[in-house]
């Protein structure tokens, strides 16, 4: 990030911290600053992604139009206030480990850059209000922190009654009017508010058919959507913090876990009442009330309170962590798809393709110190899939075994789960 953009964010963050109810009224001109737009482009480009309904991709912008011309056009539209948000393209993607699919809204690249520029300016303001229990899509916050907080609550605080809450269709049911009222607690610049409202009401294009907005929902896939989700659910965090309920509240975007000593049904009832104030409701099928020793999944990790078998330890029970069944299914599916029927690739090339997938999955899970034996077993699965790939490629059982003999994949650099 450029020093000028960093200085701008620091200045806004400091001003927001000094007075937590201050409303900022002169932000719009900062969104179309050249350095802010340039930083926004770098981040959007790094995220990659498919084109929106205009079919303009990054290669066209870089090689045909030119990035400078593209950003100058955005700056001109914002400066003379002729910019209008374009409908997002809806596509359906699979939910990892689940049969159903979820909708993904893909804005055009121009809208993504402007949303990122807006996010760079307004995020430092809202960050000063967000509570420590919120971990999703925030600077200097991570899934690892959320996971470890729950583990400590179960192991050291003895909070073994778990409320695993799921908000029913959260991104489809965000009320635009409520969201804008919450945004206006910190932002008073009418031009910025108009931008945000425009993205909410841009509508959806699916298979060439335009669907107008109905006053609810924010598209999953928009750059600004995670921040708006945190603004919306920050009210829920505050309601719990200011209530008489006790327990450890952890929220990652719209996923919530509450660890308590007891009173799980009462907590669920009160949580439903809090959500109703935001025109949301709990999913009866997915919300669970469990004991920690029964185990539950959160953020791809399985939590379970287990007895300590080693004699002489201070703790009799600890919360163990390991990859959830869905997470294991997901990595196996990724390996299977990577191998596929790409018989034109050599073993060395295939290993080079596999390694980033294996390393990324392992880095996520080993950050929370999971039980090793459940991860090491994946080595056998990967080798077995490679053996099947070589057998199909050469149509020869013995040749596939010979190719893997002597630990050849490991010698060629295949990532190992250790």
PDB file of N, CA and C in Angstrom, residues 195-275:
ATOM      1  N   UNK A 195     -23.669   6.290  -3.171  1.00  0.00           N
ATOM      2  CA  UNK A 195     -22.878   5.209  -3.767  1.00  0.00           C
ATOM      3  C   UNK A 195     -23.285   3.858  -3.175  1.00  0.00           C
ATOM      4  N   UNK A 196     -23.324   3.796  -1.851  1.00  0.00           N
ATOM      5  CA  UNK A 196     -23.651   2.545  -1.177  1.00  0.00           C
ATOM      6  C   UNK A 196     -25.063   2.078  -1.514  1.00  0.00           C
ATOM      7  N   UNK A 197     -25.997   3.010  -1.505  1.00  0.00           N
ATOM      8  CA  UNK A 197     -27.377   2.670  -1.854  1.00  0.00           C
ATOM      9  C   UNK A 197     -27.456   2.183  -3.304  1.00  0.00           C
ATOM     10  N   UNK A 198     -26.688   2.799  -4.180  1.00  0.00           N
ATOM     11  CA  UNK A 198     -26.684   2.392  -5.589  1.00  0.00           C
ATOM     12  C   UNK A 198     -26.226   0.964  -5.782  1.00  0.00           C
ATOM     13  N   UNK A 199     -25.215   0.537  -5.031  1.00  0.00           N
ATOM     14  CA  UNK A 199     -24.742  -0.847  -5.148  1.00  0.00           C
ATOM     15  C   UNK A 199     -25.770  -1.828  -4.604  1.00  0.00           C
ATOM     16  N   UNK A 200     -26.453  -1.432  -3.536  1.00  0.00           N
ATOM     17  CA  UNK A 200     -27.487  -2.299  -2.978  1.00  0.00           C
ATOM     18  C   UNK A 200     -28.662  -2.473  -3.933  1.00  0.00           C
ATOM     19  N   UNK A 201     -28.956  -1.424  -4.699  1.00  0.00           N
ATOM     20  CA  UNK A 201     -30.142  -1.427  -5.552  1.00  0.00           C
ATOM     21  C   UNK A 201     -29.812  -1.594  -7.033  1.00  0.00           C
ATOM     22  N   UNK A 202     -28.626  -2.119  -7.321  1.00  0.00           N
ATOM     23  CA  UNK A 202     -28.216  -2.271  -8.727  1.00  0.00           C
ATOM     24  C   UNK A 202     -28.997  -3.361  -9.442  1.00  0.00           C
ATOM     25  N   UNK A 203     -29.525  -4.321  -8.704  1.00  0.00           N
ATOM     26  CA  UNK A 203     -30.253  -5.413  -9.344  1.00  0.00           C
ATOM     27  C   UNK A 203     -29.336  -6.528  -9.798  1.00  0.00           C
ATOM     28  N   UNK A 204     -29.940  -7.572 -10.347  1.00  0.00           N
ATOM     29  CA  UNK A 204     -29.212  -8.790 -10.722  1.00  0.00           C
ATOM     30  C   UNK A 204     -29.571  -9.174 -12.155  1.00  0.00           C
ATOM     31  N   UNK A 205     -28.572  -9.638 -12.891  1.00  0.00           N
ATOM     32  CA  UNK A 205     -28.781 -10.154 -14.241  1.00  0.00           C
ATOM     33  C   UNK A 205     -28.439 -11.642 -14.240  1.00  0.00           C
ATOM     34  N   UNK A 206     -29.417 -12.458 -14.624  1.00  0.00           N
ATOM     35  CA  UNK A 206     -29.190 -13.907 -14.692  1.00  0.00           C
ATOM     36  C   UNK A 206     -29.747 -14.443 -15.991  1.00  0.00           C
ATOM     37  N   UNK A 207     -28.867 -15.045 -16.793  1.00  0.00           N
ATOM     38  CA  UNK A 207     -29.257 -15.602 -18.093  1.00  0.00           C
ATOM     39  C   UNK A 207     -29.944 -14.555 -18.963  1.00  0.00           C
ATOM     40  N   UNK A 208     -29.429 -13.333 -18.922  1.00  0.00           N
ATOM     41  CA  UNK A 208     -29.962 -12.265 -19.751  1.00  0.00           C
ATOM     42  C   UNK A 208     -31.236 -11.621 -19.253  1.00  0.00           C
ATOM     43  N   UNK A 209     -31.729 -12.051 -18.091  1.00  0.00           N
ATOM     44  CA  UNK A 209     -32.973 -11.509 -17.529  1.00  0.00           C
ATOM     45  C   UNK A 209     -32.632 -10.650 -16.319  1.00  0.00           C
ATOM     46  N   UNK A 210     -33.111  -9.406 -16.323  1.00  0.00           N
ATOM     47  CA  UNK A 210     -32.829  -8.475 -15.226  1.00  0.00           C
ATOM     48  C   UNK A 210     -33.855  -8.632 -14.114  1.00  0.00           C
ATOM     49  N   UNK A 211     -33.349  -8.746 -12.888  1.00  0.00           N
ATOM     50  CA  UNK A 211     -34.204  -8.820 -11.712  1.00  0.00           C
ATOM     51  C   UNK A 211     -34.023  -7.546 -10.899  1.00  0.00           C
ATOM     52  N   UNK A 212     -35.052  -6.706 -10.779  1.00  0.00           N
ATOM     53  CA  UNK A 212     -34.912  -5.456 -10.027  1.00  0.00           C
ATOM     54  C   UNK A 212     -34.783  -5.728  -8.538  1.00  0.00           C
ATOM     55  N   UNK A 213     -34.237  -4.792  -7.775  1.00  0.00           N
ATOM     56  CA  UNK A 213     -34.084  -4.986  -6.328  1.00  0.00           C
ATOM     57  C   UNK A 213     -35.435  -4.992  -5.624  1.00  0.00           C
ATOM     58  N   UNK A 214     -35.487  -5.686  -4.492  1.00  0.00           N
ATOM     59  CA  UNK A 214     -36.738  -5.751  -3.727  1.00  0.00           C
ATOM     60  C   UNK A 214     -36.580  -5.192  -2.318  1.00  0.00           C
ATOM     61  N   UNK A 215     -35.486  -4.456  -2.085  1.00  0.00           N
ATOM     62  CA  UNK A 215     -35.285  -3.840  -0.775  1.00  0.00           C
ATOM     63  C   UNK A 215     -34.529  -4.691   0.217  1.00  0.00           C
ATOM     64  N   UNK A 216     -34.132  -5.899  -0.192  1.00  0.00           N
ATOM     65  CA  UNK A 216     -33.356  -6.769   0.695  1.00  0.00           C
ATOM     66  C   UNK A 216     -32.222  -7.421  -0.081  1.00  0.00           C
ATOM     67  N   UNK A 217     -31.204  -7.831   0.659  1.00  0.00           N
ATOM     68  CA  UNK A 217     -30.124  -8.612   0.067  1.00  0.00           C
ATOM     69  C   UNK A 217     -28.930  -7.773  -0.348  1.00  0.00           C
ATOM     70  N   UNK A 218     -27.765  -8.378  -0.208  1.00  0.00           N
ATOM     71  CA  UNK A 218     -26.525  -7.800  -0.714  1.00  0.00           C
ATOM     72  C   UNK A 218     -25.756  -8.931  -1.390  1.00  0.00           C
ATOM     73  N   UNK A 219     -25.253  -8.731  -2.605  1.00  0.00           N
ATOM     74  CA  UNK A 219     -24.674  -9.848  -3.353  1.00  0.00           C
ATOM     75  C   UNK A 219     -23.388 -10.381  -2.736  1.00  0.00           C
ATOM     76  N   UNK A 220     -23.311 -11.709  -2.586  1.00  0.00           N
ATOM     77  CA  UNK A 220     -22.062 -12.341  -2.195  1.00  0.00           C
ATOM     78  C   UNK A 220     -21.136 -12.313  -3.402  1.00  0.00           C
ATOM     79  N   UNK A 221     -20.030 -11.674  -3.255  1.00  0.00           N
ATOM     80  CA  UNK A 221     -19.103 -11.503  -4.370  1.00  0.00           C
ATOM     81  C   UNK A 221     -18.717 -10.052  -4.564  1.00  0.00           C
ATOM     82  N   UNK A 222     -19.535  -9.142  -4.052  1.00  0.00           N
ATOM     83  CA  UNK A 222     -19.201  -7.731  -4.121  1.00  0.00           C
ATOM     84  C   UNK A 222     -18.079  -7.392  -3.150  1.00  0.00           C
ATOM     85  N   UNK A 223     -17.181  -6.502  -3.550  1.00  0.00           N
ATOM     86  CA  UNK A 223     -16.046  -6.138  -2.707  1.00  0.00           C
ATOM     87  C   UNK A 223     -16.512  -5.493  -1.405  1.00  0.00           C
ATOM     88  N   UNK A 224     -17.557  -4.699  -1.467  1.00  0.00           N
ATOM     89  CA  UNK A 224     -18.037  -3.955  -0.312  1.00  0.00           C
ATOM     90  C   UNK A 224     -18.938  -4.805   0.590  1.00  0.00           C
ATOM     91  N   UNK A 225     -19.414  -5.948   0.101  1.00  0.00           N
ATOM     92  CA  UNK A 225     -20.401  -6.744   0.839  1.00  0.00           C
ATOM     93  C   UNK A 225     -19.921  -7.229   2.208  1.00  0.00           C
ATOM     94  N   UNK A 226     -18.678  -7.754   2.358  1.00  0.00           N
ATOM     95  CA  UNK A 226     -18.250  -8.189   3.694  1.00  0.00           C
ATOM     96  C   UNK A 226     -18.247  -7.057   4.720  1.00  0.00           C
ATOM     97  N   UNK A 227     -17.815  -5.860   4.313  1.00  0.00           N
ATOM     98  CA  UNK A 227     -17.834  -4.729   5.233  1.00  0.00           C
ATOM     99  C   UNK A 227     -19.255  -4.374   5.616  1.00  0.00           C
ATOM    100  N   UNK A 228     -20.163  -4.359   4.639  1.00  0.00           N
ATOM    101  CA  UNK A 228     -21.561  -4.042   4.939  1.00  0.00           C
ATOM    102  C   UNK A 228     -22.188  -5.110   5.844  1.00  0.00           C
ATOM    103  N   UNK A 229     -21.778  -6.362   5.667  1.00  0.00           N
ATOM    104  CA  UNK A 229     -22.276  -7.435   6.540  1.00  0.00           C
ATOM    105  C   UNK A 229     -21.816  -7.219   7.973  1.00  0.00           C
ATOM    106  N   UNK A 230     -20.558  -6.795   8.137  1.00  0.00           N
ATOM    107  CA  UNK A 230     -20.045  -6.532   9.481  1.00  0.00           C
ATOM    108  C   UNK A 230     -20.724  -5.318  10.114  1.00  0.00           C
ATOM    109  N   UNK A 231     -21.020  -4.301   9.318  1.00  0.00           N
ATOM    110  CA  UNK A 231     -21.753  -3.135   9.833  1.00  0.00           C
ATOM    111  C   UNK A 231     -23.127  -3.573  10.323  1.00  0.00           C
ATOM    112  N   UNK A 232     -23.781  -4.412   9.553  1.00  0.00           N
ATOM    113  CA  UNK A 232     -25.130  -4.869   9.888  1.00  0.00           C
ATOM    114  C   UNK A 232     -25.121  -5.721  11.161  1.00  0.00           C
ATOM    115  N   UNK A 233     -24.192  -6.674  11.233  1.00  0.00           N
ATOM    116  CA  UNK A 233     -24.179  -7.603  12.363  1.00  0.00           C
ATOM    117  C   UNK A 233     -23.437  -7.065  13.581  1.00  0.00           C
ATOM    118  N   UNK A 234     -22.776  -5.919  13.428  1.00  0.00           N
ATOM    119  CA  UNK A 234     -22.183  -5.264  14.600  1.00  0.00           C
ATOM    120  C   UNK A 234     -23.267  -4.938  15.628  1.00  0.00           C
ATOM    121  N   UNK A 235     -24.458  -4.605  15.155  1.00  0.00           N
ATOM    122  CA  UNK A 235     -25.571  -4.342  16.072  1.00  0.00           C
ATOM    123  C   UNK A 235     -25.917  -5.586  16.880  1.00  0.00           C
ATOM    124  N   UNK A 236     -25.815  -6.755  16.231  1.00  0.00           N
ATOM    125  CA  UNK A 236     -26.077  -8.009  16.940  1.00  0.00           C
ATOM    126  C   UNK A 236     -25.006  -8.248  18.005  1.00  0.00           C
ATOM    127  N   UNK A 237     -23.737  -7.976  17.650  1.00  0.00           N
ATOM    128  CA  UNK A 237     -22.653  -8.110  18.630  1.00  0.00           C
ATOM    129  C   UNK A 237     -22.922  -7.237  19.853  1.00  0.00           C
ATOM    130  N   UNK A 238     -23.347  -6.006  19.603  1.00  0.00           N
ATOM    131  CA  UNK A 238     -23.594  -5.071  20.708  1.00  0.00           C
ATOM    132  C   UNK A 238     -24.781  -5.520  21.557  1.00  0.00           C
ATOM    133  N   UNK A 239     -25.815  -6.035  20.908  1.00  0.00           N
ATOM    134  CA  UNK A 239     -26.983  -6.496  21.659  1.00  0.00           C
ATOM    135  C   UNK A 239     -26.592  -7.593  22.637  1.00  0.00           C
ATOM    136  N   UNK A 240     -25.762  -8.527  22.182  1.00  0.00           N
ATOM    137  CA  UNK A 240     -25.334  -9.604  23.073  1.00  0.00           C
ATOM    138  C   UNK A 240     -24.437  -9.060  24.176  1.00  0.00           C
ATOM    139  N   UNK A 241     -23.492  -8.184  23.814  1.00  0.00           N
ATOM    140  CA  UNK A 241     -22.549  -7.646  24.801  1.00  0.00           C
ATOM    141  C   UNK A 241     -23.259  -6.841  25.883  1.00  0.00           C
ATOM    142  N   UNK A 242     -24.348  -6.150  25.529  1.00  0.00           N
ATOM    143  CA  UNK A 242     -25.058  -5.303  26.481  1.00  0.00           C
ATOM    144  C   UNK A 242     -26.204  -6.027  27.177  1.00  0.00           C
ATOM    145  N   UNK A 243     -26.415  -7.302  26.828  1.00  0.00           N
ATOM    146  CA  UNK A 243     -27.483  -8.070  27.462  1.00  0.00           C
ATOM    147  C   UNK A 243     -26.991  -8.675  28.771  1.00  0.00           C
ATOM    148  N   UNK A 244     -27.884  -9.362  29.473  1.00  0.00           N
ATOM    149  CA  UNK A 244     -27.505 -10.035  30.715  1.00  0.00           C
ATOM    150  C   UNK A 244     -27.045 -11.472  30.477  1.00  0.00           C
ATOM    151  N   UNK A 245     -26.885 -11.844  29.201  1.00  0.00           N
ATOM    152  CA  UNK A 245     -26.439 -13.192  28.870  1.00  0.00           C
ATOM    153  C   UNK A 245     -24.942 -13.318  29.109  1.00  0.00           C
ATOM    154  N   UNK A 246     -24.512 -14.473  29.588  1.00  0.00           N
ATOM    155  CA  UNK A 246     -23.087 -14.710  29.805  1.00  0.00           C
ATOM    156  C   UNK A 246     -22.608 -15.797  28.857  1.00  0.00           C
ATOM    157  N   UNK A 247     -21.363 -15.707  28.498  1.00  0.00           N
ATOM    158  CA  UNK A 247     -20.792 -16.685  27.585  1.00  0.00           C
ATOM    159  C   UNK A 247     -19.793 -16.019  26.660  1.00  0.00           C
ATOM    160  N   UNK A 248     -19.108 -16.824  25.881  1.00  0.00           N
ATOM    161  CA  UNK A 248     -18.128 -16.329  24.902  1.00  0.00           C
ATOM    162  C   UNK A 248     -18.780 -16.301  23.532  1.00  0.00           C
ATOM    163  N   UNK A 249     -18.905 -15.098  22.986  1.00  0.00           N
ATOM    164  CA  UNK A 249     -19.548 -14.879  21.679  1.00  0.00           C
ATOM    165  C   UNK A 249     -18.459 -14.735  20.633  1.00  0.00           C
ATOM    166  N   UNK A 250     -18.496 -15.538  19.593  1.00  0.00           N
ATOM    167  CA  UNK A 250     -17.537 -15.463  18.490  1.00  0.00           C
ATOM    168  C   UNK A 250     -18.318 -15.424  17.188  1.00  0.00           C
ATOM    169  N   UNK A 251     -18.043 -14.402  16.387  1.00  0.00           N
ATOM    170  CA  UNK A 251     -18.725 -14.271  15.092  1.00  0.00           C
ATOM    171  C   UNK A 251     -17.687 -14.123  13.985  1.00  0.00           C
ATOM    172  N   UNK A 252     -17.848 -14.930  12.952  1.00  0.00           N
ATOM    173  CA  UNK A 252     -17.023 -14.800  11.749  1.00  0.00           C
ATOM    174  C   UNK A 252     -17.977 -14.572  10.585  1.00  0.00           C
ATOM    175  N   UNK A 253     -18.094 -13.302  10.159  1.00  0.00           N
ATOM    176  CA  UNK A 253     -19.107 -12.902   9.168  1.00  0.00           C
ATOM    177  C   UNK A 253     -20.486 -13.281   9.715  1.00  0.00           C
ATOM    178  N   UNK A 254     -21.214 -14.175   9.043  1.00  0.00           N
ATOM    179  CA  UNK A 254     -22.556 -14.536   9.530  1.00  0.00           C
ATOM    180  C   UNK A 254     -22.574 -15.878  10.258  1.00  0.00           C
ATOM    181  N   UNK A 255     -21.402 -16.423  10.581  1.00  0.00           N
ATOM    182  CA  UNK A 255     -21.308 -17.667  11.363  1.00  0.00           C
ATOM    183  C   UNK A 255     -21.062 -17.319  12.826  1.00  0.00           C
ATOM    184  N   UNK A 256     -21.886 -17.887  13.720  1.00  0.00           N
ATOM    185  CA  UNK A 256     -21.831 -17.524  15.141  1.00  0.00           C
ATOM    186  C   UNK A 256     -21.720 -18.778  15.998  1.00  0.00           C
ATOM    187  N   UNK A 257     -20.834 -18.714  16.995  1.00  0.00           N
ATOM    188  CA  UNK A 257     -20.738 -19.745  18.023  1.00  0.00           C
ATOM    189  C   UNK A 257     -20.743 -19.063  19.384  1.00  0.00           C
ATOM    190  N   UNK A 258     -21.554 -19.587  20.301  1.00  0.00           N
ATOM    191  CA  UNK A 258     -21.597 -19.080  21.671  1.00  0.00           C
ATOM    192  C   UNK A 258     -21.264 -20.234  22.600  1.00  0.00           C
ATOM    193  N   UNK A 259     -20.235 -20.056  23.424  1.00  0.00           N
ATOM    194  CA  UNK A 259     -19.858 -21.055  24.426  1.00  0.00           C
ATOM    195  C   UNK A 259     -20.300 -20.540  25.797  1.00  0.00           C
ATOM    196  N   UNK A 260     -21.050 -21.349  26.535  1.00  0.00           N
ATOM    197  CA  UNK A 260     -21.584 -20.911  27.824  1.00  0.00           C
ATOM    198  C   UNK A 260     -21.523 -22.041  28.835  1.00  0.00           C
ATOM    199  N   UNK A 261     -21.730 -21.684  30.100  1.00  0.00           N
ATOM    200  CA  UNK A 261     -21.745 -22.692  31.163  1.00  0.00           C
ATOM    201  C   UNK A 261     -23.070 -23.446  31.195  1.00  0.00           C
ATOM    202  N   UNK A 262     -24.125 -22.829  30.710  1.00  0.00           N
ATOM    203  CA  UNK A 262     -25.446 -23.451  30.709  1.00  0.00           C
ATOM    204  C   UNK A 262     -26.464 -22.502  30.112  1.00  0.00           C
ATOM    205  N   UNK A 263     -27.733 -22.896  30.191  1.00  0.00           N
ATOM    206  CA  UNK A 263     -28.797 -22.027  29.679  1.00  0.00           C
ATOM    207  C   UNK A 263     -28.812 -21.893  28.177  1.00  0.00           C
ATOM    208  N   UNK A 264     -28.455 -22.957  27.474  1.00  0.00           N
ATOM    209  CA  UNK A 264     -28.381 -22.891  26.013  1.00  0.00           C
ATOM    210  C   UNK A 264     -29.702 -22.552  25.360  1.00  0.00           C
ATOM    211  N   UNK A 265     -30.808 -23.126  25.842  1.00  0.00           N
ATOM    212  CA  UNK A 265     -32.116 -22.861  25.230  1.00  0.00           C
ATOM    213  C   UNK A 265     -32.537 -21.403  25.435  1.00  0.00           C
ATOM    214  N   UNK A 266     -32.226 -20.871  26.606  1.00  0.00           N
ATOM    215  CA  UNK A 266     -32.545 -19.465  26.864  1.00  0.00           C
ATOM    216  C   UNK A 266     -31.737 -18.554  25.945  1.00  0.00           C
ATOM    217  N   UNK A 267     -30.464 -18.885  25.741  1.00  0.00           N
ATOM    218  CA  UNK A 267     -29.620 -18.095  24.840  1.00  0.00           C
ATOM    219  C   UNK A 267     -30.175 -18.130  23.419  1.00  0.00           C
ATOM    220  N   UNK A 268     -30.595 -19.321  22.978  1.00  0.00           N
ATOM    221  CA  UNK A 268     -31.169 -19.446  21.634  1.00  0.00           C
ATOM    222  C   UNK A 268     -32.415 -18.593  21.479  1.00  0.00           C
ATOM    223  N   UNK A 269     -33.268 -18.596  22.494  1.00  0.00           N
ATOM    224  CA  UNK A 269     -34.489 -17.804  22.442  1.00  0.00           C
ATOM    225  C   UNK A 269     -34.169 -16.314  22.355  1.00  0.00           C
ATOM    226  N   UNK A 270     -33.241 -15.856  23.202  1.00  0.00           N
ATOM    227  CA  UNK A 270     -32.873 -14.441  23.190  1.00  0.00           C
ATOM    228  C   UNK A 270     -32.182 -14.054  21.881  1.00  0.00           C
ATOM    229  N   UNK A 271     -31.380 -14.964  21.349  1.00  0.00           N
ATOM    230  CA  UNK A 271     -30.704 -14.693  20.075  1.00  0.00           C
ATOM    231  C   UNK A 271     -31.725 -14.513  18.958  1.00  0.00           C
ATOM    232  N   UNK A 272     -32.767 -15.336  18.952  1.00  0.00           N
ATOM    233  CA  UNK A 272     -33.826 -15.189  17.961  1.00  0.00           C
ATOM    234  C   UNK A 272     -34.511 -13.844  18.071  1.00  0.00           C
ATOM    235  N   UNK A 273     -34.726 -13.367  19.297  1.00  0.00           N
ATOM    236  CA  UNK A 273     -35.353 -12.052  19.500  1.00  0.00           C
ATOM    237  C   UNK A 273     -34.450 -10.926  19.005  1.00  0.00           C
ATOM    238  N   UNK A 274     -33.150 -11.048  19.248  1.00  0.00           N
ATOM    239  CA  UNK A 274     -32.201 -10.032  18.774  1.00  0.00           C
ATOM    240  C   UNK A 274     -32.185  -9.976  17.252  1.00  0.00           C
ATOM    241  N   UNK A 275     -32.161 -11.149  16.619  1.00  0.00           N
ATOM    242  CA  UNK A 275     -32.140 -11.190  15.152  1.00  0.00           C
ATOM    243  C   UNK A 275     -33.419 -10.609  14.566  1.00  0.00           C
TER     244      UNK A 275
END
